[in-house]
Amino acid sequence: NAGVTQTPKFQVLKTGQSMTLQCAQDMNHEYMSWYRQDPGMGLRLIHYSVGAGITDQGEVPNGYNVSRSTTEDFPLRLLSAAPSQTSVYFCASSYAGTGGYEQYFGPGTRLTVT
Amino acid sequence: AQSVTQLDSQVPVFEEAPVELRCNYSSSVSVYLFWYVQYPNQGLQLLLKYLSGSTLVKSINGFEAEFNKSQTSFHLRKPSVHISDTAEYFCAVKSGGSYIPTFGRGTSLIVHP
């Protein structure tokens, strides 16, 4: 199993540009989530999904959109990038079984908005 | 809503010394507790977890954590640290009907030779 994969690893955007961060998992997990990690702020939840077709907002959803058309994929869209969105983004998946909702993380995408 | 407090943002320690990283949470209703570790320039990986049963849980690399329901704490300890333990450590709590755990802000463990 590849686990949770994220692309790209690095990205530089200009203010106002749009892009999609890709996330995929091959473990058939029900739940998927996106976090951003900033120095001193820990991990903050952006959006999450409890299954295909169902998404909800986390702590810091503004400026980001998500959709979940399949169990495997959970892309994060930045519609108009701003310097405040410079961060490291992590995707994670989990399931409600014996793992107790343990999160499996991808390697991250480092985004810089100039 | 659940909140998770990691009381120390940074913990410097010398190699072979003991260490404790503290974690407190707000809601004690039906919690699952986790510690994750993030080595430099990597993603997060699970270190250990408490779901039920024995309140003392251990990892394969010598860390342990104890669930204390009355104090709503899940502190992480290691009796003797190595340089390779230098990393960011995150406490996370899933409670009640939530689907996604809440994370603390992280504690940077810095092990000096």
PDB file of C-alpha atoms in Angstrom:
ATOM      1  CA  ASN A   1       0.000   0.000   0.000  1.00  0.00           C
ATOM      2  CA  ALA A   2       1.186   3.521  -0.795  1.00  0.00           C
ATOM      3  CA  GLY A   3      -0.796   4.909   2.150  1.00  0.00           C
ATOM      4  CA  VAL A   4      -1.581   8.622   1.812  1.00  0.00           C
ATOM      5  CA  THR A   5       0.054  10.413  -1.100  1.00  0.00           C
ATOM      6  CA  GLN A   6       0.189  14.154  -1.758  1.00  0.00           C
ATOM      7  CA  THR A   7       1.249  16.119  -4.809  1.00  0.00           C
ATOM      8  CA  PRO A   8       3.044  18.363  -5.385  1.00  0.00           C
ATOM      9  CA  LYS A   9       5.717  18.347  -2.672  1.00  0.00           C
ATOM     10  CA  PHE A  10       6.587  22.000  -3.242  1.00  0.00           C
ATOM     11  CA  GLN A  11       4.726  24.832  -4.958  1.00  0.00           C
ATOM     12  CA  VAL A  12       5.257  28.565  -5.404  1.00  0.00           C
ATOM     13  CA  LEU A  13       2.260  30.676  -6.377  1.00  0.00           C
ATOM     14  CA  LYS A  14       1.741  34.347  -7.058  1.00  0.00           C
ATOM     15  CA  THR A  15      -0.997  36.182  -5.189  1.00  0.00           C
ATOM     16  CA  GLY A  16      -4.339  35.625  -6.903  1.00  0.00           C
ATOM     17  CA  GLN A  17      -3.399  32.403  -8.668  1.00  0.00           C
ATOM     18  CA  SER A  18      -5.410  29.248  -8.108  1.00  0.00           C
ATOM     19  CA  MET A  19      -4.272  25.683  -7.665  1.00  0.00           C
ATOM     20  CA  THR A  20      -5.315  22.277  -6.389  1.00  0.00           C
ATOM     21  CA  LEU A  21      -3.386  20.216  -3.879  1.00  0.00           C
ATOM     22  CA  GLN A  22      -3.935  16.542  -4.536  1.00  0.00           C
ATOM     23  CA  CYS A  23      -4.437  13.882  -1.866  1.00  0.00           C
ATOM     24  CA  ALA A  24      -5.152  10.186  -2.344  1.00  0.00           C
ATOM     25  CA  GLN A  25      -5.305   7.157  -0.058  1.00  0.00           C
ATOM     26  CA  ASP A  26      -5.464   3.471  -0.922  1.00  0.00           C
ATOM     27  CA  MET A  27      -6.576   2.120   2.455  1.00  0.00           C
ATOM     28  CA  ASN A  28     -10.343   2.488   1.886  1.00  0.00           C
ATOM     29  CA  HIS A  29     -10.568   4.868   4.850  1.00  0.00           C
ATOM     30  CA  GLU A  30     -13.870   6.626   5.455  1.00  0.00           C
ATOM     31  CA  TYR A  31     -12.504   9.874   6.822  1.00  0.00           C
ATOM     32  CA  MET A  32     -10.114  12.313   5.213  1.00  0.00           C
ATOM     33  CA  SER A  33      -8.929  15.717   6.360  1.00  0.00           C
ATOM     34  CA  TRP A  34      -6.715  18.633   5.431  1.00  0.00           C
ATOM     35  CA  TYR A  35      -4.516  20.510   7.887  1.00  0.00           C
ATOM     36  CA  ARG A  36      -2.176  23.422   7.646  1.00  0.00           C
ATOM     37  CA  GLN A  37       0.911  23.659   9.828  1.00  0.00           C
ATOM     38  CA  ASP A  38       2.391  27.017  10.748  1.00  0.00           C
ATOM     39  CA  PRO A  39       5.195  27.770  13.242  1.00  0.00           C
ATOM     40  CA  GLY A  40       3.824  28.019  16.772  1.00  0.00           C
ATOM     41  CA  MET A  41       0.283  27.194  15.662  1.00  0.00           C
ATOM     42  CA  GLY A  42       0.455  23.427  15.486  1.00  0.00           C
ATOM     43  CA  LEU A  43      -1.921  21.673  13.110  1.00  0.00           C
ATOM     44  CA  ARG A  44      -5.131  23.450  12.210  1.00  0.00           C
ATOM     45  CA  LEU A  45      -7.981  21.632  10.522  1.00  0.00           C
ATOM     46  CA  ILE A  46      -9.129  23.199   7.248  1.00  0.00           C
ATOM     47  CA  HIS A  47     -11.808  20.806   5.939  1.00  0.00           C
ATOM     48  CA  TYR A  48     -12.703  17.199   6.462  1.00  0.00           C
ATOM     49  CA  SER A  49     -14.860  14.500   4.889  1.00  0.00           C
ATOM     50  CA  VAL A  50     -16.705  11.580   6.480  1.00  0.00           C
ATOM     51  CA  GLY A  51     -17.328   9.805   3.180  1.00  0.00           C
ATOM     52  CA  ALA A  52     -17.735  10.298  -0.559  1.00  0.00           C
ATOM     53  CA  GLY A  53     -19.971  13.286  -1.219  1.00  0.00           C
ATOM     54  CA  ILE A  54     -19.854  14.584   2.373  1.00  0.00           C
ATOM     55  CA  THR A  55     -17.540  17.387   3.483  1.00  0.00           C
ATOM     56  CA  ASP A  56     -17.515  19.858   6.348  1.00  0.00           C
ATOM     57  CA  GLN A  57     -15.532  22.849   7.535  1.00  0.00           C
ATOM     58  CA  GLY A  58     -12.820  22.737  10.143  1.00  0.00           C
ATOM     59  CA  GLU A  59     -11.205  25.508  12.151  1.00  0.00           C
ATOM     60  CA  VAL A  60      -9.745  27.577   9.264  1.00  0.00           C
ATOM     61  CA  PRO A  61     -11.814  26.957   6.093  1.00  0.00           C
ATOM     62  CA  ASN A  62     -11.774  30.436   4.534  1.00  0.00           C
ATOM     63  CA  GLY A  63     -10.059  30.589   1.150  1.00  0.00           C
ATOM     64  CA  TYR A  64     -10.196  26.825   0.596  1.00  0.00           C
ATOM     65  CA  ASN A  65     -12.645  24.492  -1.132  1.00  0.00           C
ATOM     66  CA  VAL A  66     -12.844  20.701  -1.078  1.00  0.00           C
ATOM     67  CA  SER A  67     -14.857  17.958  -2.681  1.00  0.00           C
ATOM     68  CA  ARG A  68     -14.903  14.192  -2.295  1.00  0.00           C
ATOM     69  CA  SER A  69     -16.267  12.395  -5.326  1.00  0.00           C
ATOM     70  CA  THR A  70     -14.539   9.093  -4.505  1.00  0.00           C
ATOM     71  CA  THR A  71     -13.401   7.367  -1.315  1.00  0.00           C
ATOM     72  CA  GLU A  72      -9.765   7.606  -2.452  1.00  0.00           C
ATOM     73  CA  ASP A  73      -9.362  11.270  -3.422  1.00  0.00           C
ATOM     74  CA  PHE A  74      -9.750  14.487  -1.454  1.00  0.00           C
ATOM     75  CA  PRO A  75      -8.339  17.508  -3.325  1.00  0.00           C
ATOM     76  CA  LEU A  76      -7.931  20.919  -1.706  1.00  0.00           C
ATOM     77  CA  ARG A  77      -8.505  23.963  -3.913  1.00  0.00           C
ATOM     78  CA  LEU A  78      -7.132  27.436  -3.365  1.00  0.00           C
ATOM     79  CA  LEU A  79      -9.290  29.731  -5.509  1.00  0.00           C
ATOM     80  CA  SER A  80      -7.254  32.936  -5.163  1.00  0.00           C
ATOM     81  CA  ALA A  81      -3.996  32.440  -3.289  1.00  0.00           C
ATOM     82  CA  ALA A  82      -2.936  34.948  -0.632  1.00  0.00           C
ATOM     83  CA  PRO A  83       0.412  35.284   1.200  1.00  0.00           C
ATOM     84  CA  SER A  84      -1.396  34.232   4.415  1.00  0.00           C
ATOM     85  CA  GLN A  85      -1.846  30.806   2.842  1.00  0.00           C
ATOM     86  CA  THR A  86       1.900  30.204   2.812  1.00  0.00           C
ATOM     87  CA  SER A  87       2.160  27.061   4.902  1.00  0.00           C
ATOM     88  CA  VAL A  88       2.805  23.333   4.939  1.00  0.00           C
ATOM     89  CA  TYR A  89      -0.324  21.363   4.114  1.00  0.00           C
ATOM     90  CA  PHE A  90      -0.963  17.833   5.309  1.00  0.00           C
ATOM     91  CA  CYS A  91      -3.650  15.444   4.225  1.00  0.00           C
ATOM     92  CA  ALA A  92      -4.693  12.589   6.500  1.00  0.00           C
ATOM     93  CA  SER A  93      -7.072   9.645   6.442  1.00  0.00           C
ATOM     94  CA  SER A  94      -8.601   7.536   9.193  1.00  0.00           C
ATOM     95  CA  TYR A  95     -11.271   4.947   9.903  1.00  0.00           C
ATOM     96  CA  ALA A  96     -13.595   4.193  12.777  1.00  0.00           C
ATOM     97  CA  GLY A  97     -12.535   0.611  13.406  1.00  0.00           C
ATOM     98  CA  THR A  98      -9.983  -0.849  15.789  1.00  0.00           C
ATOM     99  CA  GLY A  99      -7.620   2.052  15.091  1.00  0.00           C
ATOM    100  CA  GLY A 100      -9.846   4.420  17.009  1.00  0.00           C
ATOM    101  CA  TYR A 101      -9.766   7.118  14.318  1.00  0.00           C
ATOM    102  CA  GLU A 102      -5.955   7.102  14.206  1.00  0.00           C
ATOM    103  CA  GLN A 103      -4.794   9.580  11.544  1.00  0.00           C
ATOM    104  CA  TYR A 104      -2.505   8.435   8.717  1.00  0.00           C
ATOM    105  CA  PHE A 105      -0.667  11.427   7.292  1.00  0.00           C
ATOM    106  CA  GLY A 106       0.757  12.191   3.885  1.00  0.00           C
ATOM    107  CA  PRO A 107       4.249  13.668   3.447  1.00  0.00           C
ATOM    108  CA  GLY A 108       2.969  17.231   3.044  1.00  0.00           C
ATOM    109  CA  THR A 109       2.986  20.019   0.466  1.00  0.00           C
ATOM    110  CA  ARG A 110       5.070  23.110   1.148  1.00  0.00           C
ATOM    111  CA  LEU A 111       3.298  26.102  -0.415  1.00  0.00           C
ATOM    112  CA  THR A 112       4.734  29.586  -0.778  1.00  0.00           C
ATOM    113  CA  VAL A 113       2.558  32.468  -1.987  1.00  0.00           C
ATOM    114  CA  THR A 114       4.459  35.584  -3.082  1.00  0.00           C
TER     115      THR A 114
ATOM    116  CA  ALA B   1     -15.619  21.660  21.671  1.00  0.00           C
ATOM    117  CA  GLN B   2     -12.549  19.734  22.678  1.00  0.00           C
ATOM    118  CA  SER B   3      -9.330  21.650  23.335  1.00  0.00           C
ATOM    119  CA  VAL B   4      -5.845  20.227  23.779  1.00  0.00           C
ATOM    120  CA  THR B   5      -3.086  22.046  25.633  1.00  0.00           C
ATOM    121  CA  GLN B   6       0.567  21.188  25.340  1.00  0.00           C
ATOM    122  CA  LEU B   7       2.057  23.203  28.131  1.00  0.00           C
ATOM    123  CA  ASP B   8       5.593  23.495  26.756  1.00  0.00           C
ATOM    124  CA  SER B   9       6.373  24.736  23.264  1.00  0.00           C
ATOM    125  CA  GLN B  10      10.003  23.697  23.572  1.00  0.00           C
ATOM    126  CA  VAL B  11      11.808  21.219  25.850  1.00  0.00           C
ATOM    127  CA  PRO B  12      15.615  21.161  25.746  1.00  0.00           C
ATOM    128  CA  VAL B  13      17.285  18.176  27.395  1.00  0.00           C
ATOM    129  CA  PHE B  14      20.660  16.467  27.420  1.00  0.00           C
ATOM    130  CA  GLU B  15      21.160  13.029  25.926  1.00  0.00           C
ATOM    131  CA  GLU B  16      20.402  10.136  28.312  1.00  0.00           C
ATOM    132  CA  ALA B  17      18.326  12.400  30.606  1.00  0.00           C
ATOM    133  CA  PRO B  18      14.639  11.679  31.286  1.00  0.00           C
ATOM    134  CA  VAL B  19      11.952  13.801  29.685  1.00  0.00           C
ATOM    135  CA  GLU B  20       8.239  14.490  30.116  1.00  0.00           C
ATOM    136  CA  LEU B  21       6.088  16.256  27.545  1.00  0.00           C
ATOM    137  CA  ARG B  22       2.805  17.405  29.005  1.00  0.00           C
ATOM    138  CA  CYS B  23      -0.646  17.229  27.442  1.00  0.00           C
ATOM    139  CA  ASN B  24      -3.997  18.219  28.963  1.00  0.00           C
ATOM    140  CA  TYR B  25      -7.408  18.189  27.330  1.00  0.00           C
ATOM    141  CA  SER B  26     -10.734  19.751  28.160  1.00  0.00           C
ATOM    142  CA  SER B  27     -13.418  17.095  27.748  1.00  0.00           C
ATOM    143  CA  SER B  28     -13.200  13.727  29.448  1.00  0.00           C
ATOM    144  CA  VAL B  29     -16.212  12.171  27.756  1.00  0.00           C
ATOM    145  CA  SER B  30     -15.261   8.994  25.914  1.00  0.00           C
ATOM    146  CA  VAL B  31     -11.801  10.023  24.725  1.00  0.00           C
ATOM    147  CA  TYR B  32      -9.257   8.397  22.492  1.00  0.00           C
ATOM    148  CA  LEU B  33      -5.751   9.811  23.021  1.00  0.00           C
ATOM    149  CA  PHE B  34      -2.778   9.931  20.674  1.00  0.00           C
ATOM    150  CA  TRP B  35       0.806  11.115  20.495  1.00  0.00           C
ATOM    151  CA  TYR B  36       2.321  11.775  17.079  1.00  0.00           C
ATOM    152  CA  VAL B  37       5.945  12.535  16.209  1.00  0.00           C
ATOM    153  CA  GLN B  38       7.210  14.668  13.347  1.00  0.00           C
ATOM    154  CA  TYR B  39      10.896  14.402  12.459  1.00  0.00           C
ATOM    155  CA  PRO B  40      12.426  17.372  10.587  1.00  0.00           C
ATOM    156  CA  ASN B  41      10.976  17.885   7.109  1.00  0.00           C
ATOM    157  CA  GLN B  42       8.702  14.860   7.390  1.00  0.00           C
ATOM    158  CA  GLY B  43       5.023  14.154   7.941  1.00  0.00           C
ATOM    159  CA  LEU B  44       3.479  13.044  11.213  1.00  0.00           C
ATOM    160  CA  GLN B  45       3.528   9.433  12.347  1.00  0.00           C
ATOM    161  CA  LEU B  46       1.763   7.779  15.248  1.00  0.00           C
ATOM    162  CA  LEU B  47       3.928   7.213  18.321  1.00  0.00           C
ATOM    163  CA  LEU B  48       1.359   5.623  20.646  1.00  0.00           C
ATOM    164  CA  LYS B  49      -2.337   5.678  21.467  1.00  0.00           C
ATOM    165  CA  TYR B  50      -4.819   4.981  24.237  1.00  0.00           C
ATOM    166  CA  LEU B  51      -8.221   3.624  23.239  1.00  0.00           C
ATOM    167  CA  SER B  52      -9.249   1.575  26.290  1.00  0.00           C
ATOM    168  CA  GLY B  53      -7.900  -0.852  28.873  1.00  0.00           C
ATOM    169  CA  SER B  54      -4.571  -0.283  30.619  1.00  0.00           C
ATOM    170  CA  THR B  55      -3.995   3.406  31.222  1.00  0.00           C
ATOM    171  CA  LEU B  56      -0.247   3.045  30.561  1.00  0.00           C
ATOM    172  CA  VAL B  57       0.646   2.651  26.895  1.00  0.00           C
ATOM    173  CA  LYS B  58       4.091   2.196  25.390  1.00  0.00           C
ATOM    174  CA  SER B  59       5.816   2.701  22.050  1.00  0.00           C
ATOM    175  CA  ILE B  60       8.436   0.466  20.488  1.00  0.00           C
ATOM    176  CA  ASN B  61      11.185   3.056  20.950  1.00  0.00           C
ATOM    177  CA  GLY B  62      10.899   3.518  24.711  1.00  0.00           C
ATOM    178  CA  PHE B  63       8.265   6.247  25.082  1.00  0.00           C
ATOM    179  CA  GLU B  64       5.254   5.750  27.321  1.00  0.00           C
ATOM    180  CA  ALA B  65       2.177   7.771  28.208  1.00  0.00           C
ATOM    181  CA  GLU B  66      -0.392   7.439  30.961  1.00  0.00           C
ATOM    182  CA  PHE B  67      -4.072   8.287  30.666  1.00  0.00           C
ATOM    183  CA  ASN B  68      -5.185  10.117  33.805  1.00  0.00           C
ATOM    184  CA  LYS B  69      -8.941  10.614  33.652  1.00  0.00           C
ATOM    185  CA  SER B  70      -9.258  12.672  36.838  1.00  0.00           C
ATOM    186  CA  GLN B  71      -6.606  15.139  35.697  1.00  0.00           C
ATOM    187  CA  THR B  72      -7.590  14.941  32.002  1.00  0.00           C
ATOM    188  CA  SER B  73      -3.949  14.433  31.085  1.00  0.00           C
ATOM    189  CA  PHE B  74      -1.920  12.187  28.789  1.00  0.00           C
ATOM    190  CA  HIS B  75       1.717  13.066  29.457  1.00  0.00           C
ATOM    191  CA  LEU B  76       4.480  11.490  27.377  1.00  0.00           C
ATOM    192  CA  ARG B  77       7.637  10.246  29.091  1.00  0.00           C
ATOM    193  CA  LYS B  78      10.932   8.622  28.246  1.00  0.00           C
ATOM    194  CA  PRO B  79      13.474   7.611  30.909  1.00  0.00           C
ATOM    195  CA  SER B  80      16.543   8.226  28.709  1.00  0.00           C
ATOM    196  CA  VAL B  81      16.458  10.217  25.473  1.00  0.00           C
ATOM    197  CA  HIS B  82      18.709   9.943  22.421  1.00  0.00           C
ATOM    198  CA  ILE B  83      19.810  12.551  19.911  1.00  0.00           C
ATOM    199  CA  SER B  84      17.548  10.823  17.396  1.00  0.00           C
ATOM    200  CA  ASP B  85      14.485  11.694  19.533  1.00  0.00           C
ATOM    201  CA  THR B  86      14.853  15.341  18.501  1.00  0.00           C
ATOM    202  CA  ALA B  87      11.512  16.090  16.834  1.00  0.00           C
ATOM    203  CA  GLU B  88       8.163  17.832  17.192  1.00  0.00           C
ATOM    204  CA  TYR B  89       5.616  15.934  19.291  1.00  0.00           C
ATOM    205  CA  PHE B  90       1.877  16.434  18.986  1.00  0.00           C
ATOM    206  CA  CYS B  91      -0.830  15.317  21.378  1.00  0.00           C
ATOM    207  CA  ALA B  92      -4.270  14.644  19.871  1.00  0.00           C
ATOM    208  CA  VAL B  93      -7.648  13.821  21.394  1.00  0.00           C
ATOM    209  CA  LYS B  94     -10.808  12.423  19.819  1.00  0.00           C
ATOM    210  CA  SER B  95     -13.856  12.731  22.005  1.00  0.00           C
ATOM    211  CA  GLY B  96     -17.565  12.040  21.921  1.00  0.00           C
ATOM    212  CA  GLY B  97     -19.250  12.133  18.535  1.00  0.00           C
ATOM    213  CA  SER B  98     -16.448  13.874  16.664  1.00  0.00           C
ATOM    214  CA  TYR B  99     -14.846  12.149  13.655  1.00  0.00           C
ATOM    215  CA  ILE B 100     -11.523  13.964  13.598  1.00  0.00           C
ATOM    216  CA  PRO B 101      -9.104  14.327  16.552  1.00  0.00           C
ATOM    217  CA  THR B 102      -8.147  17.751  17.867  1.00  0.00           C
ATOM    218  CA  PHE B 103      -4.416  18.454  17.938  1.00  0.00           C
ATOM    219  CA  GLY B 104      -2.318  20.431  20.386  1.00  0.00           C
ATOM    220  CA  ARG B 105       0.141  23.050  19.207  1.00  0.00           C
ATOM    221  CA  GLY B 106       3.107  20.703  19.526  1.00  0.00           C
ATOM    222  CA  THR B 107       6.206  20.487  21.699  1.00  0.00           C
ATOM    223  CA  SER B 108       9.646  20.680  20.163  1.00  0.00           C
ATOM    224  CA  LEU B 109      11.974  18.226  21.924  1.00  0.00           C
ATOM    225  CA  ILE B 110      15.594  19.212  21.460  1.00  0.00           C
ATOM    226  CA  VAL B 111      18.158  16.684  22.653  1.00  0.00           C
ATOM    227  CA  HIS B 112      21.661  18.035  23.188  1.00  0.00           C
ATOM    228  CA  PRO B 113      24.812  15.849  23.232  1.00  0.00           C
TER     229      PRO B 113
END
